[in-house]
Amino acid sequence: MSQSYVIVGDGIAGASAAETLREEDPEADITILTDEGEALYNRILIKEFAKGKLPEAPISIHDESWYDDRDVDLELNTLVTNIDPDAHTVTAHDGTEYEYDKLLLAIGGTPTQLPVENSDAEGIHHFWTFQDARNIKEHMEQAENSVVIGAGLLGIDLAAITAAQDVEGKYLMRGKAWWRYALSQDGAEIIHNALRERNVEPVFDSGVDHFEVDDEDRVTTAVDPNGDHYDADFVGIAIGLNFNTEILRGTDIEYDNGIYVDEYMRTNHDDIFAAGDITEFHDLILGERAQNGAWGSAKEQGTIAAKNMVDYGTEEFRWVSSYSITHFDFPFLSFGHPTLGDDHVEAKYSDTEWRRLAIKDGKIVGGVLIGDLSPQTKYKKLMREQVDISGQKETLVKQDFELEDLEGAAAEQ
Ligand SMILES: Cc1cc2nc3c(=O)[nH]c(=O)nc-3n(C[C@H](O)[C@H](O)[C@H](O)COP(=O)(O)OP(=O)(O)OC[C@H]3O[C@@H](n4cnc5c(N)ncnc54)[C@H](O)[C@@H]3O)c2cc1C
């Protein structure tokens, strides 16, 4: 008898799982349920669309015929509201019930709202879906001034959209530096200067206390905790994600911030798996539970989950994730878990070249490279192979670092 697989979420994790399931199990019934109104698109590229640099077409990855060709039933505009692990069913908002033998939850997250007065006013945007990007682009093309909040990897996309659309911007940050948990002041200053050159002014020790609105409930001003006022008819907020765990309430599927899975992407239920941003997975390299928010990692988790749904134990998830920023004249890459670790080493080489490695128990667990990405393969190899670099951290950040420069066991890797 053929197996039935139900996947909730048609992001990169869900869609890549469907592709692998079809390859591994040609006879299976495969259904994907998504609350979005369109099939898989490239979430990484929606910022280029909002900047006005790319038309819509290349952002779409699969049209509906892709699913038909693989005999995958894609149900758009279908929000799953309930899971019954005992009955092996999920229920959608319209009451339709779907039975499964194996279930994959690839349900990602939703942008966190700012808990301040008027944060739901017209003109205030969050950024996760293609539809968000369309709204942002349309508004930004008419905007006069903008405020961006959220000093991280998505906030900088909003700041770059402001810059590309020639809108004067203020980027309000809570501390003294952009992405202060991964970059030092030296590294962040490279980003601050690049923003200033593009007419986006970083404002430090700031944030938002409340927004002011006009008679039509449109945002006019962001007021920061110091009482300073910033005119803005466009506001972009990117302060993090709330992972979509509401549908797990009332089940005994284990989760905290995300859904707990083992290295095979399986939850505490034998027939329920999870993949992508939503998972808190057992990171074999880090040696502890971790969560990734990156396209490549989500894709790989979808593929690994599918293999293990067909045959549990086939392949484990072991991955160094990467995330690049391409808005500036210099390249930028973060990898692994750059905000973790008990130690670090960094070096600055020029006004646009800088590196920092995060270290835990004498091993690299992540890093950020600005300006010169050439050592990334070496650092990722050392991280993946958990090479002990204790006592040699300064060698790692020599500008022309080679693996042979490391002494002893590390050098033989
Ligand atoms: C603007 C932007 C830029 C980015 N840039 C980069 C980058 O440069 N590099 C990088 O590595 N990563 C980047 N990312 C992050 C990357 O896109 C994500 O890590 C990746 O898309 C996660 O994929 P996923 O499939 O796990 O989740 P998602 O893509 O979030 O997909 C989850 C899907 O599940 C659906 N869903 C949720 N709950 C339900 C439910 N109950 N019923 C039905 N459907 C449901 C959601 O609507 C969504 O379609 C960026 C993200 C954004 C928003």
Tab-separated table of C-alpha atoms and ligand atoms in Angstrom:
chain	number	residue	atom	x	y	z
A	1	MET	CA	0.000	0.000	0.000
A	2	SER	CA	1.340	3.447	-0.861
A	3	GLN	CA	2.367	5.792	1.944
A	4	SER	CA	0.711	9.175	2.343
A	5	TYR	CA	2.875	12.143	3.208
A	6	VAL	CA	1.456	15.510	4.211
A	7	ILE	CA	3.739	18.549	4.290
A	8	VAL	CA	2.632	21.768	5.966
A	9	GLY	CA	4.461	24.754	4.427
A	10	ASP	CA	5.642	25.305	0.851
A	11	GLY	CA	8.767	27.301	1.661
A	12	ILE	CA	12.143	25.932	0.620
A	13	ALA	CA	12.120	23.289	3.402
A	14	GLY	CA	8.673	21.917	2.490
A	15	ALA	CA	9.189	22.064	-1.272
A	16	SER	CA	12.598	20.394	-1.195
A	17	ALA	CA	11.158	17.673	1.030
A	18	ALA	CA	8.395	17.047	-1.531
A	19	GLU	CA	10.968	16.771	-4.306
A	20	THR	CA	13.029	14.247	-2.358
A	21	LEU	CA	9.970	12.261	-1.249
A	22	ARG	CA	8.919	11.842	-4.857
A	23	GLU	CA	12.430	10.665	-5.825
A	24	GLU	CA	12.668	8.247	-2.904
A	25	ASP	CA	9.090	6.960	-2.981
A	26	PRO	CA	7.635	7.081	-6.530
A	27	GLU	CA	4.293	5.539	-5.491
A	28	ALA	CA	3.566	7.780	-2.490
A	29	ASP	CA	0.656	10.201	-2.110
A	30	ILE	CA	2.174	13.613	-1.396
A	31	THR	CA	0.191	16.684	-0.348
A	32	ILE	CA	1.531	20.150	0.460
A	33	LEU	CA	-0.655	22.563	2.420
A	34	THR	CA	0.278	26.241	2.476
A	35	ASP	CA	-1.524	29.306	3.716
A	36	GLU	CA	0.216	31.448	1.085
A	37	GLY	CA	-1.549	32.137	-2.211
A	38	GLU	CA	1.420	31.244	-4.394
A	39	ALA	CA	3.785	28.326	-4.854
A	40	LEU	CA	7.455	28.337	-3.774
A	41	TYR	CA	9.378	31.521	-4.571
A	42	ASN	CA	12.845	32.680	-3.661
A	43	ARG	CA	12.498	34.426	-0.325
A	44	ILE	CA	16.114	35.593	-0.533
A	45	LEU	CA	15.404	37.534	-3.714
A	46	ILE	CA	12.252	39.367	-2.661
A	47	LYS	CA	14.475	42.161	-1.332
A	48	GLU	CA	15.883	42.684	-4.851
A	49	PHE	CA	12.304	42.925	-6.128
A	50	ALA	CA	11.449	45.502	-3.439
A	51	LYS	CA	14.564	47.470	-4.377
A	52	GLY	CA	13.266	47.641	-7.942
A	53	LYS	CA	16.235	45.612	-9.234
A	54	LEU	CA	14.362	42.453	-10.305
A	55	PRO	CA	10.962	41.861	-11.909
A	56	GLU	CA	8.536	39.320	-10.420
A	57	ALA	CA	9.137	36.407	-12.776
A	58	PRO	CA	12.633	35.220	-11.757
A	59	ILE	CA	11.644	35.230	-8.081
A	60	SER	CA	9.164	32.431	-8.544
A	61	ILE	CA	10.872	29.021	-8.252
A	62	HIS	CA	8.013	26.591	-8.953
A	63	ASP	CA	4.837	27.251	-10.860
A	64	GLU	CA	1.872	24.980	-10.250
A	65	SER	CA	2.829	22.703	-13.146
A	66	TRP	CA	5.980	21.701	-11.222
A	67	TYR	CA	3.722	20.021	-8.636
A	68	ASP	CA	1.442	18.504	-11.313
A	69	ASP	CA	4.458	17.040	-13.119
A	70	ARG	CA	5.502	15.289	-9.912
A	71	ASP	CA	1.984	14.288	-8.935
A	72	VAL	CA	2.168	16.402	-5.785
A	73	ASP	CA	-1.129	17.838	-4.592
A	74	LEU	CA	-0.491	21.513	-3.732
A	75	GLU	CA	-3.263	23.195	-1.731
A	76	LEU	CA	-2.788	26.987	-1.698
A	77	ASN	CA	-4.571	29.341	0.749
A	78	THR	CA	-4.908	26.459	3.200
A	79	LEU	CA	-4.080	27.295	6.797
A	80	VAL	CA	-3.603	24.251	9.000
A	81	THR	CA	-5.236	24.936	12.358
A	82	ASN	CA	-5.088	21.582	14.123
A	83	ILE	CA	-2.929	18.471	14.341
A	84	ASP	CA	-4.156	15.213	15.836
A	85	PRO	CA	-1.115	12.929	16.191
A	86	ASP	CA	-3.203	10.002	17.495
A	87	ALA	CA	-5.671	10.095	14.605
A	88	HIS	CA	-2.862	10.943	12.125
A	89	THR	CA	-4.809	13.907	10.749
A	90	VAL	CA	-4.382	17.630	10.247
A	91	THR	CA	-7.314	19.989	9.832
A	92	ALA	CA	-7.418	23.165	7.741
A	93	HIS	CA	-9.229	26.430	8.541
A	94	ASP	CA	-12.214	25.394	6.399
A	95	GLY	CA	-12.620	22.118	8.315
A	96	THR	CA	-11.077	19.876	5.647
A	97	GLU	CA	-9.238	16.961	7.233
A	98	TYR	CA	-6.110	15.412	5.717
A	99	GLU	CA	-4.917	11.975	6.794
A	100	TYR	CA	-1.230	11.154	6.820
A	101	ASP	CA	1.066	8.251	7.461
A	102	LYS	CA	3.972	10.694	7.893
A	103	LEU	CA	3.690	14.416	8.519
A	104	LEU	CA	6.305	17.137	7.917
A	105	LEU	CA	5.976	20.514	9.614
A	106	ALA	CA	7.951	23.064	7.570
A	107	ILE	CA	6.075	26.062	8.891
A	108	GLY	CA	8.789	28.673	9.529
A	109	GLY	CA	8.087	31.884	11.399
A	110	THR	CA	6.148	35.142	11.299
A	111	PRO	CA	7.739	38.566	11.888
A	112	THR	CA	7.528	39.774	15.469
A	113	GLN	CA	5.390	42.880	16.019
A	114	LEU	CA	6.757	45.812	18.016
A	115	PRO	CA	4.737	46.052	21.222
A	116	VAL	CA	4.406	49.853	21.132
A	117	GLU	CA	1.571	52.336	20.563
A	118	ASN	CA	0.354	52.621	16.947
A	119	SER	CA	2.617	49.844	15.668
A	120	ASP	CA	-0.277	48.610	13.500
A	121	ALA	CA	-0.698	51.976	11.727
A	122	GLU	CA	-0.820	52.281	7.935
A	123	GLY	CA	2.644	52.614	6.459
A	124	ILE	CA	4.351	50.270	8.941
A	125	HIS	CA	5.701	47.160	7.241
A	126	HIS	CA	7.104	43.795	8.230
A	127	PHE	CA	9.056	41.700	5.764
A	128	TRP	CA	8.686	37.981	5.169
A	129	THR	CA	6.486	37.164	2.156
A	130	PHE	CA	6.492	38.089	-1.506
A	131	GLN	CA	3.263	39.970	-0.824
A	132	ASP	CA	5.083	41.985	1.870
A	133	ALA	CA	7.740	42.822	-0.742
A	134	ARG	CA	5.103	44.003	-3.226
A	135	ASN	CA	3.544	46.251	-0.561
A	136	ILE	CA	6.964	47.588	0.477
A	137	LYS	CA	7.985	48.336	-3.115
A	138	GLU	CA	4.745	50.102	-3.941
A	139	HIS	CA	4.900	52.230	-0.817
A	140	MET	CA	8.637	52.926	-0.986
A	141	GLU	CA	8.334	54.260	-4.551
A	142	GLN	CA	6.189	57.117	-3.198
A	143	ALA	CA	7.795	57.562	0.226
A	144	GLU	CA	9.634	60.707	1.286
A	145	ASN	CA	11.394	59.522	4.402
A	146	SER	CA	11.753	56.227	6.176
A	147	VAL	CA	12.626	54.704	9.505
A	148	VAL	CA	13.971	51.157	9.815
A	149	ILE	CA	14.043	49.244	13.096
A	150	GLY	CA	15.898	45.991	13.742
A	151	ALA	CA	19.692	45.907	13.688
A	152	GLY	CA	20.069	42.470	12.133
A	153	LEU	CA	20.185	40.625	8.830
A	154	LEU	CA	16.600	41.463	7.782
A	155	GLY	CA	16.697	45.043	9.045
A	156	ILE	CA	19.651	45.763	6.799
A	157	ASP	CA	17.621	44.510	3.822
A	158	LEU	CA	14.970	47.114	4.629
A	159	ALA	CA	17.654	49.797	4.967
A	160	ALA	CA	19.120	48.736	1.602
A	161	ILE	CA	15.673	48.949	-0.026
A	162	THR	CA	15.359	52.490	1.345
A	163	ALA	CA	18.739	53.321	-0.183
A	164	ALA	CA	18.012	51.703	-3.544
A	165	GLN	CA	14.707	53.582	-3.822
A	166	ASP	CA	16.472	56.893	-3.023
A	167	VAL	CA	14.461	57.537	0.105
A	168	GLU	CA	16.195	59.322	2.940
A	169	GLY	CA	16.358	56.944	5.910
A	170	LYS	CA	17.037	56.733	9.604
A	171	TYR	CA	18.055	53.318	10.941
A	172	LEU	CA	17.231	53.259	14.657
A	173	MET	CA	19.316	50.781	16.667
A	174	ARG	CA	19.133	49.946	20.357
A	175	GLY	CA	22.880	49.631	20.992
A	176	LYS	CA	25.946	51.268	19.510
A	177	ALA	CA	26.399	48.955	16.539
A	178	TRP	CA	24.584	47.010	13.838
A	179	TRP	CA	24.246	43.265	14.692
A	180	ARG	CA	26.131	43.850	17.911
A	181	TYR	CA	25.953	40.186	18.970
A	182	ALA	CA	28.047	39.049	15.974
A	183	LEU	CA	30.148	42.094	15.065
A	184	SER	CA	32.431	44.306	17.119
A	185	GLN	CA	32.413	48.085	16.758
A	186	ASP	CA	35.222	47.832	14.165
A	187	GLY	CA	33.282	45.435	11.962
A	188	ALA	CA	29.978	47.227	12.372
A	189	GLU	CA	31.556	50.559	11.469
A	190	ILE	CA	32.200	49.245	7.947
A	191	ILE	CA	28.465	48.644	7.608
A	192	HIS	CA	27.555	52.000	9.203
A	193	ASN	CA	29.765	53.863	6.719
A	194	ALA	CA	28.282	51.991	3.775
A	195	LEU	CA	24.792	52.928	4.980
A	196	ARG	CA	25.748	56.594	5.425
A	197	GLU	CA	27.148	56.692	1.883
A	198	ARG	CA	23.680	55.600	0.738
A	199	ASN	CA	21.848	58.308	2.664
A	200	VAL	CA	20.692	55.979	5.456
A	201	GLU	CA	21.770	57.362	8.829
A	202	PRO	CA	22.344	54.878	11.668
A	203	VAL	CA	21.033	56.255	14.979
A	204	PHE	CA	22.484	54.513	18.042
A	205	ASP	CA	21.112	53.984	21.578
A	206	SER	CA	17.696	54.519	20.061
A	207	GLY	CA	14.718	52.321	19.059
A	208	VAL	CA	11.023	53.144	19.198
A	209	ASP	CA	8.923	54.187	22.147
A	210	HIS	CA	5.797	54.856	20.044
A	211	PHE	CA	4.633	56.010	16.620
A	212	GLU	CA	2.608	59.116	15.859
A	213	VAL	CA	-0.149	58.925	13.250
A	214	ASP	CA	-2.319	61.348	11.262
A	215	ASP	CA	-6.134	61.528	11.163
A	216	GLU	CA	-6.246	58.605	8.755
A	217	ASP	CA	-4.140	56.441	11.038
A	218	ARG	CA	-1.099	56.688	8.770
A	219	VAL	CA	2.289	56.759	10.449
A	220	THR	CA	4.003	60.155	10.438
A	221	THR	CA	6.730	59.929	13.071
A	222	ALA	CA	8.745	57.450	15.105
A	223	VAL	CA	9.532	58.655	18.612
A	224	ASP	CA	12.464	56.959	20.274
A	225	PRO	CA	12.928	56.270	24.011
A	226	ASN	CA	15.056	59.435	24.304
A	227	GLY	CA	12.088	61.518	23.091
A	228	ASP	CA	13.694	62.234	19.705
A	229	HIS	CA	11.258	62.464	16.769
A	230	TYR	CA	11.983	61.011	13.318
A	231	ASP	CA	9.622	61.870	10.449
A	232	ALA	CA	8.685	58.780	8.509
A	233	ASP	CA	5.878	58.022	6.084
A	234	PHE	CA	7.443	54.568	5.636
A	235	VAL	CA	8.480	52.375	8.561
A	236	GLY	CA	10.091	48.934	8.207
A	237	ILE	CA	10.354	46.661	11.229
A	238	ALA	CA	12.508	43.523	11.411
A	239	ILE	CA	13.041	42.613	15.049
A	240	GLY	CA	12.926	38.839	14.695
A	241	LEU	CA	10.560	35.968	14.070
A	242	ASN	CA	7.892	34.290	16.141
A	243	PHE	CA	8.016	30.672	15.114
A	244	ASN	CA	4.653	29.278	14.018
A	245	THR	CA	4.186	26.891	16.910
A	246	GLU	CA	0.541	27.799	17.733
A	247	ILE	CA	-0.772	24.714	15.940
A	248	LEU	CA	1.213	22.503	18.319
A	249	ARG	CA	-0.709	23.694	21.358
A	250	GLY	CA	-2.891	20.918	22.682
A	251	THR	CA	-0.598	18.229	21.219
A	252	ASP	CA	2.301	16.602	23.015
A	253	ILE	CA	4.756	17.397	20.209
A	254	GLU	CA	7.782	18.854	21.997
A	255	TYR	CA	8.757	22.425	21.216
A	256	ASP	CA	10.106	25.531	22.819
A	257	ASN	CA	11.106	28.428	20.565
A	258	GLY	CA	10.971	25.966	17.649
A	259	ILE	CA	10.036	22.296	17.251
A	260	TYR	CA	12.486	19.850	18.821
A	261	VAL	CA	13.885	17.350	16.321
A	262	ASP	CA	16.735	14.874	16.429
A	263	GLU	CA	19.565	14.758	13.872
A	264	TYR	CA	17.174	12.924	11.509
A	265	MET	CA	14.628	15.753	11.729
A	266	ARG	CA	12.172	13.601	13.651
A	267	THR	CA	10.077	14.982	16.525
A	268	ASN	CA	9.178	13.002	19.640
A	269	HIS	CA	6.461	11.360	17.472
A	270	ASP	CA	7.714	8.601	15.169
A	271	ASP	CA	5.527	9.794	12.286
A	272	ILE	CA	6.002	13.553	12.634
A	273	PHE	CA	9.048	15.366	11.283
A	274	ALA	CA	9.963	19.051	11.033
A	275	ALA	CA	12.390	20.996	8.836
A	276	GLY	CA	13.647	24.525	8.160
A	277	ASP	CA	13.618	27.649	10.297
A	278	ILE	CA	11.015	26.106	12.627
A	279	THR	CA	13.316	23.415	14.027
A	280	GLU	CA	15.406	23.365	17.143
A	281	PHE	CA	17.671	20.582	15.955
A	282	HIS	CA	20.434	18.651	17.611
A	283	ASP	CA	23.469	20.360	16.056
A	284	LEU	CA	26.090	17.634	15.728
A	285	ILE	CA	28.879	20.188	15.226
A	286	LEU	CA	27.953	22.502	18.081
A	287	GLY	CA	27.057	19.625	20.404
A	288	GLU	CA	23.855	21.296	21.546
A	289	ARG	CA	20.397	22.259	20.383
A	290	ALA	CA	20.413	25.068	17.815
A	291	GLN	CA	18.222	26.878	15.337
A	292	ASN	CA	19.215	28.173	11.886
A	293	GLY	CA	17.529	30.911	9.886
A	294	ALA	CA	19.057	30.442	6.464
A	295	TRP	CA	17.908	29.280	3.055
A	296	GLY	CA	20.586	26.617	2.470
A	297	SER	CA	20.056	25.066	5.874
A	298	ALA	CA	16.262	24.951	5.416
A	299	LYS	CA	16.677	23.299	2.004
A	300	GLU	CA	19.050	20.685	3.375
A	301	GLN	CA	16.804	19.979	6.361
A	302	GLY	CA	13.857	19.428	4.002
A	303	THR	CA	15.873	16.946	1.972
A	304	ILE	CA	17.208	15.120	5.045
A	305	ALA	CA	13.755	14.999	6.668
A	306	ALA	CA	12.263	13.446	3.526
A	307	LYS	CA	14.926	10.737	3.352
A	308	ASN	CA	14.306	9.836	6.983
A	309	MET	CA	10.522	9.911	6.559
A	310	VAL	CA	10.913	7.207	3.918
A	311	ASP	CA	13.552	5.266	5.852
A	312	TYR	CA	14.400	6.529	9.347
A	313	GLY	CA	18.119	6.686	10.114
A	314	THR	CA	19.206	7.071	6.479
A	315	GLU	CA	21.054	10.369	6.821
A	316	GLU	CA	21.724	12.887	9.581
A	317	PHE	CA	21.749	16.662	9.338
A	318	ARG	CA	25.280	17.985	9.672
A	319	TRP	CA	25.651	21.415	8.158
A	320	VAL	CA	27.503	24.722	8.432
A	321	SER	CA	25.022	27.346	7.394
A	322	SER	CA	25.961	30.557	5.524
A	323	TYR	CA	24.232	33.874	4.947
A	324	SER	CA	25.544	36.606	2.655
A	325	ILE	CA	24.702	40.255	2.209
A	326	THR	CA	25.103	41.687	-1.267
A	327	HIS	CA	23.928	45.273	-0.829
A	328	PHE	CA	27.326	46.939	-0.677
A	329	ASP	CA	30.473	47.289	-2.802
A	330	PHE	CA	32.214	44.771	-0.532
A	331	PRO	CA	31.052	41.187	0.116
A	332	PHE	CA	29.749	40.062	3.523
A	333	LEU	CA	29.276	36.522	4.787
A	334	SER	CA	28.294	35.068	8.121
A	335	PHE	CA	28.511	31.336	8.767
A	336	GLY	CA	27.700	28.879	11.529
A	337	HIS	CA	26.595	30.477	14.780
A	338	PRO	CA	28.502	33.779	14.915
A	339	THR	CA	26.640	35.022	17.985
A	340	LEU	CA	27.560	32.010	20.148
A	341	GLY	CA	30.809	30.872	21.759
A	342	ASP	CA	32.874	31.557	24.850
A	343	ASP	CA	35.756	33.250	23.029
A	344	HIS	CA	36.476	35.009	19.761
A	345	VAL	CA	39.241	36.439	17.624
A	346	GLU	CA	39.041	39.254	15.124
A	347	ALA	CA	41.174	41.404	12.846
A	348	LYS	CA	40.712	44.460	10.707
A	349	TYR	CA	42.752	44.705	7.484
A	350	SER	CA	41.417	47.874	5.849
A	351	ASP	CA	38.399	50.192	5.866
A	352	THR	CA	36.342	47.491	4.152
A	353	GLU	CA	38.060	44.270	5.277
A	354	TRP	CA	37.454	42.628	8.642
A	355	ARG	CA	36.995	39.133	10.121
A	356	ARG	CA	35.740	37.678	13.372
A	357	LEU	CA	35.559	34.045	14.432
A	358	ALA	CA	33.392	32.794	17.297
A	359	ILE	CA	35.027	29.992	19.303
A	360	LYS	CA	33.561	27.510	21.779
A	361	ASP	CA	35.657	25.008	23.764
A	362	GLY	CA	38.633	25.784	21.484
A	363	LYS	CA	36.715	25.145	18.259
A	364	ILE	CA	35.281	27.494	15.633
A	365	VAL	CA	31.480	27.669	15.827
A	366	GLY	CA	30.826	30.560	13.473
A	367	GLY	CA	32.132	33.785	12.047
A	368	VAL	CA	31.643	36.903	9.993
A	369	LEU	CA	33.819	37.909	7.044
A	370	ILE	CA	33.651	41.345	5.463
A	371	GLY	CA	35.524	42.368	2.319
A	372	ASP	CA	37.440	39.171	1.596
A	373	LEU	CA	35.520	35.901	1.650
A	374	SER	CA	38.390	33.753	0.373
A	375	PRO	CA	39.122	32.009	3.714
A	376	GLN	CA	35.506	30.898	4.204
A	377	THR	CA	36.076	27.350	2.912
A	378	LYS	CA	39.000	26.846	5.316
A	379	TYR	CA	37.091	28.174	8.331
A	380	LYS	CA	34.026	26.101	7.502
A	381	LYS	CA	36.188	22.984	7.128
A	382	LEU	CA	37.771	23.573	10.536
A	383	MET	CA	34.322	24.086	12.002
A	384	ARG	CA	32.732	21.060	10.300
A	385	GLU	CA	35.623	18.825	11.369
A	386	GLN	CA	35.616	20.307	14.896
A	387	VAL	CA	39.358	20.943	14.807
A	388	ASP	CA	40.817	22.138	18.111
A	389	ILE	CA	42.493	25.479	17.423
A	390	SER	CA	43.247	26.305	21.073
A	391	GLY	CA	46.281	28.567	21.418
A	392	GLN	CA	46.334	29.324	17.689
A	393	LYS	CA	43.506	31.747	17.282
A	394	GLU	CA	45.733	34.643	16.170
A	395	THR	CA	47.089	32.446	13.348
A	396	LEU	CA	43.536	32.014	12.084
A	397	VAL	CA	43.120	35.700	11.371
A	398	LYS	CA	46.416	36.261	9.567
A	399	GLN	CA	45.290	37.954	6.377
A	400	ASP	CA	46.610	35.214	4.082
A	401	PHE	CA	45.764	32.328	6.455
A	402	GLU	CA	46.299	28.790	5.116
A	403	LEU	CA	45.355	25.539	6.885
A	404	GLU	CA	49.045	24.508	6.850
A	405	ASP	CA	49.802	27.479	9.125
A	406	LEU	CA	48.171	25.601	12.004
A	407	GLU	CA	50.445	23.464	14.147
A	408	GLY	CA	50.077	19.846	15.224
A	409	ALA	CA	46.889	17.882	14.780
A	410	ALA	CA	45.048	20.861	13.384
A	411	ALA	CA	47.528	21.263	10.539
A	412	GLU	CA	47.003	17.687	9.392
A	413	GLN	CA	43.297	18.230	8.752
B	1	LIG	C1	13.609	39.315	3.029
B	1	LIG	C2	14.374	38.068	3.395
B	1	LIG	C3	15.689	37.935	3.012
B	1	LIG	C4	16.414	36.781	3.333
B	1	LIG	N1	17.690	36.680	2.909
B	1	LIG	C5	18.376	35.555	3.149
B	1	LIG	C6	19.699	35.380	2.643
B	1	LIG	O1	20.248	36.284	2.002
B	1	LIG	N2	20.335	34.211	2.902
B	1	LIG	C7	19.742	33.210	3.614
B	1	LIG	O2	20.366	32.143	3.806
B	1	LIG	N3	18.495	33.330	4.116
B	1	LIG	C8	17.803	34.483	3.897
B	1	LIG	N4	16.542	34.631	4.403
B	1	LIG	C9	16.010	33.574	5.289
B	1	LIG	C10	15.461	32.412	4.466
B	1	LIG	O3	14.617	32.905	3.455
B	1	LIG	C11	14.721	31.452	5.392
B	1	LIG	O4	15.651	30.921	6.316
B	1	LIG	C12	14.062	30.293	4.630
B	1	LIG	O5	13.224	30.786	3.626
B	1	LIG	C13	13.275	29.414	5.600
B	1	LIG	O6	12.579	28.461	4.868
B	1	LIG	P1	11.461	27.564	5.557
B	1	LIG	O7	10.916	26.721	4.455
B	1	LIG	O8	11.997	26.942	6.765
B	1	LIG	O9	10.355	28.594	6.075
B	1	LIG	P2	9.442	29.634	5.286
B	1	LIG	O10	10.084	30.083	4.039
B	1	LIG	O11	9.061	30.680	6.289
B	1	LIG	O12	8.169	28.786	4.879
B	1	LIG	C14	7.198	28.366	5.792
B	1	LIG	C15	5.874	28.349	5.076
B	1	LIG	O13	4.907	27.711	5.888
B	1	LIG	C16	3.702	28.436	5.802
B	1	LIG	N5	2.915	28.127	7.006
B	1	LIG	C17	3.219	28.420	8.289
B	1	LIG	N6	2.266	27.966	9.133
B	1	LIG	C18	1.342	27.354	8.354
B	1	LIG	C19	0.114	26.696	8.647
B	1	LIG	N7	-0.332	26.548	9.901
B	1	LIG	N8	-0.613	26.206	7.608
B	1	LIG	C20	-0.158	26.338	6.333
B	1	LIG	N9	0.990	26.952	5.998
B	1	LIG	C21	1.739	27.458	7.000
B	1	LIG	C22	4.182	29.881	5.734
B	1	LIG	O14	3.193	30.767	5.233
B	1	LIG	C23	5.345	29.738	4.775
B	1	LIG	O15	4.921	29.802	3.441
B	1	LIG	C24	15.799	35.759	4.093
B	1	LIG	C25	14.457	35.903	4.499
B	1	LIG	C26	13.747	37.047	4.151
B	1	LIG	C27	12.314	37.194	4.574
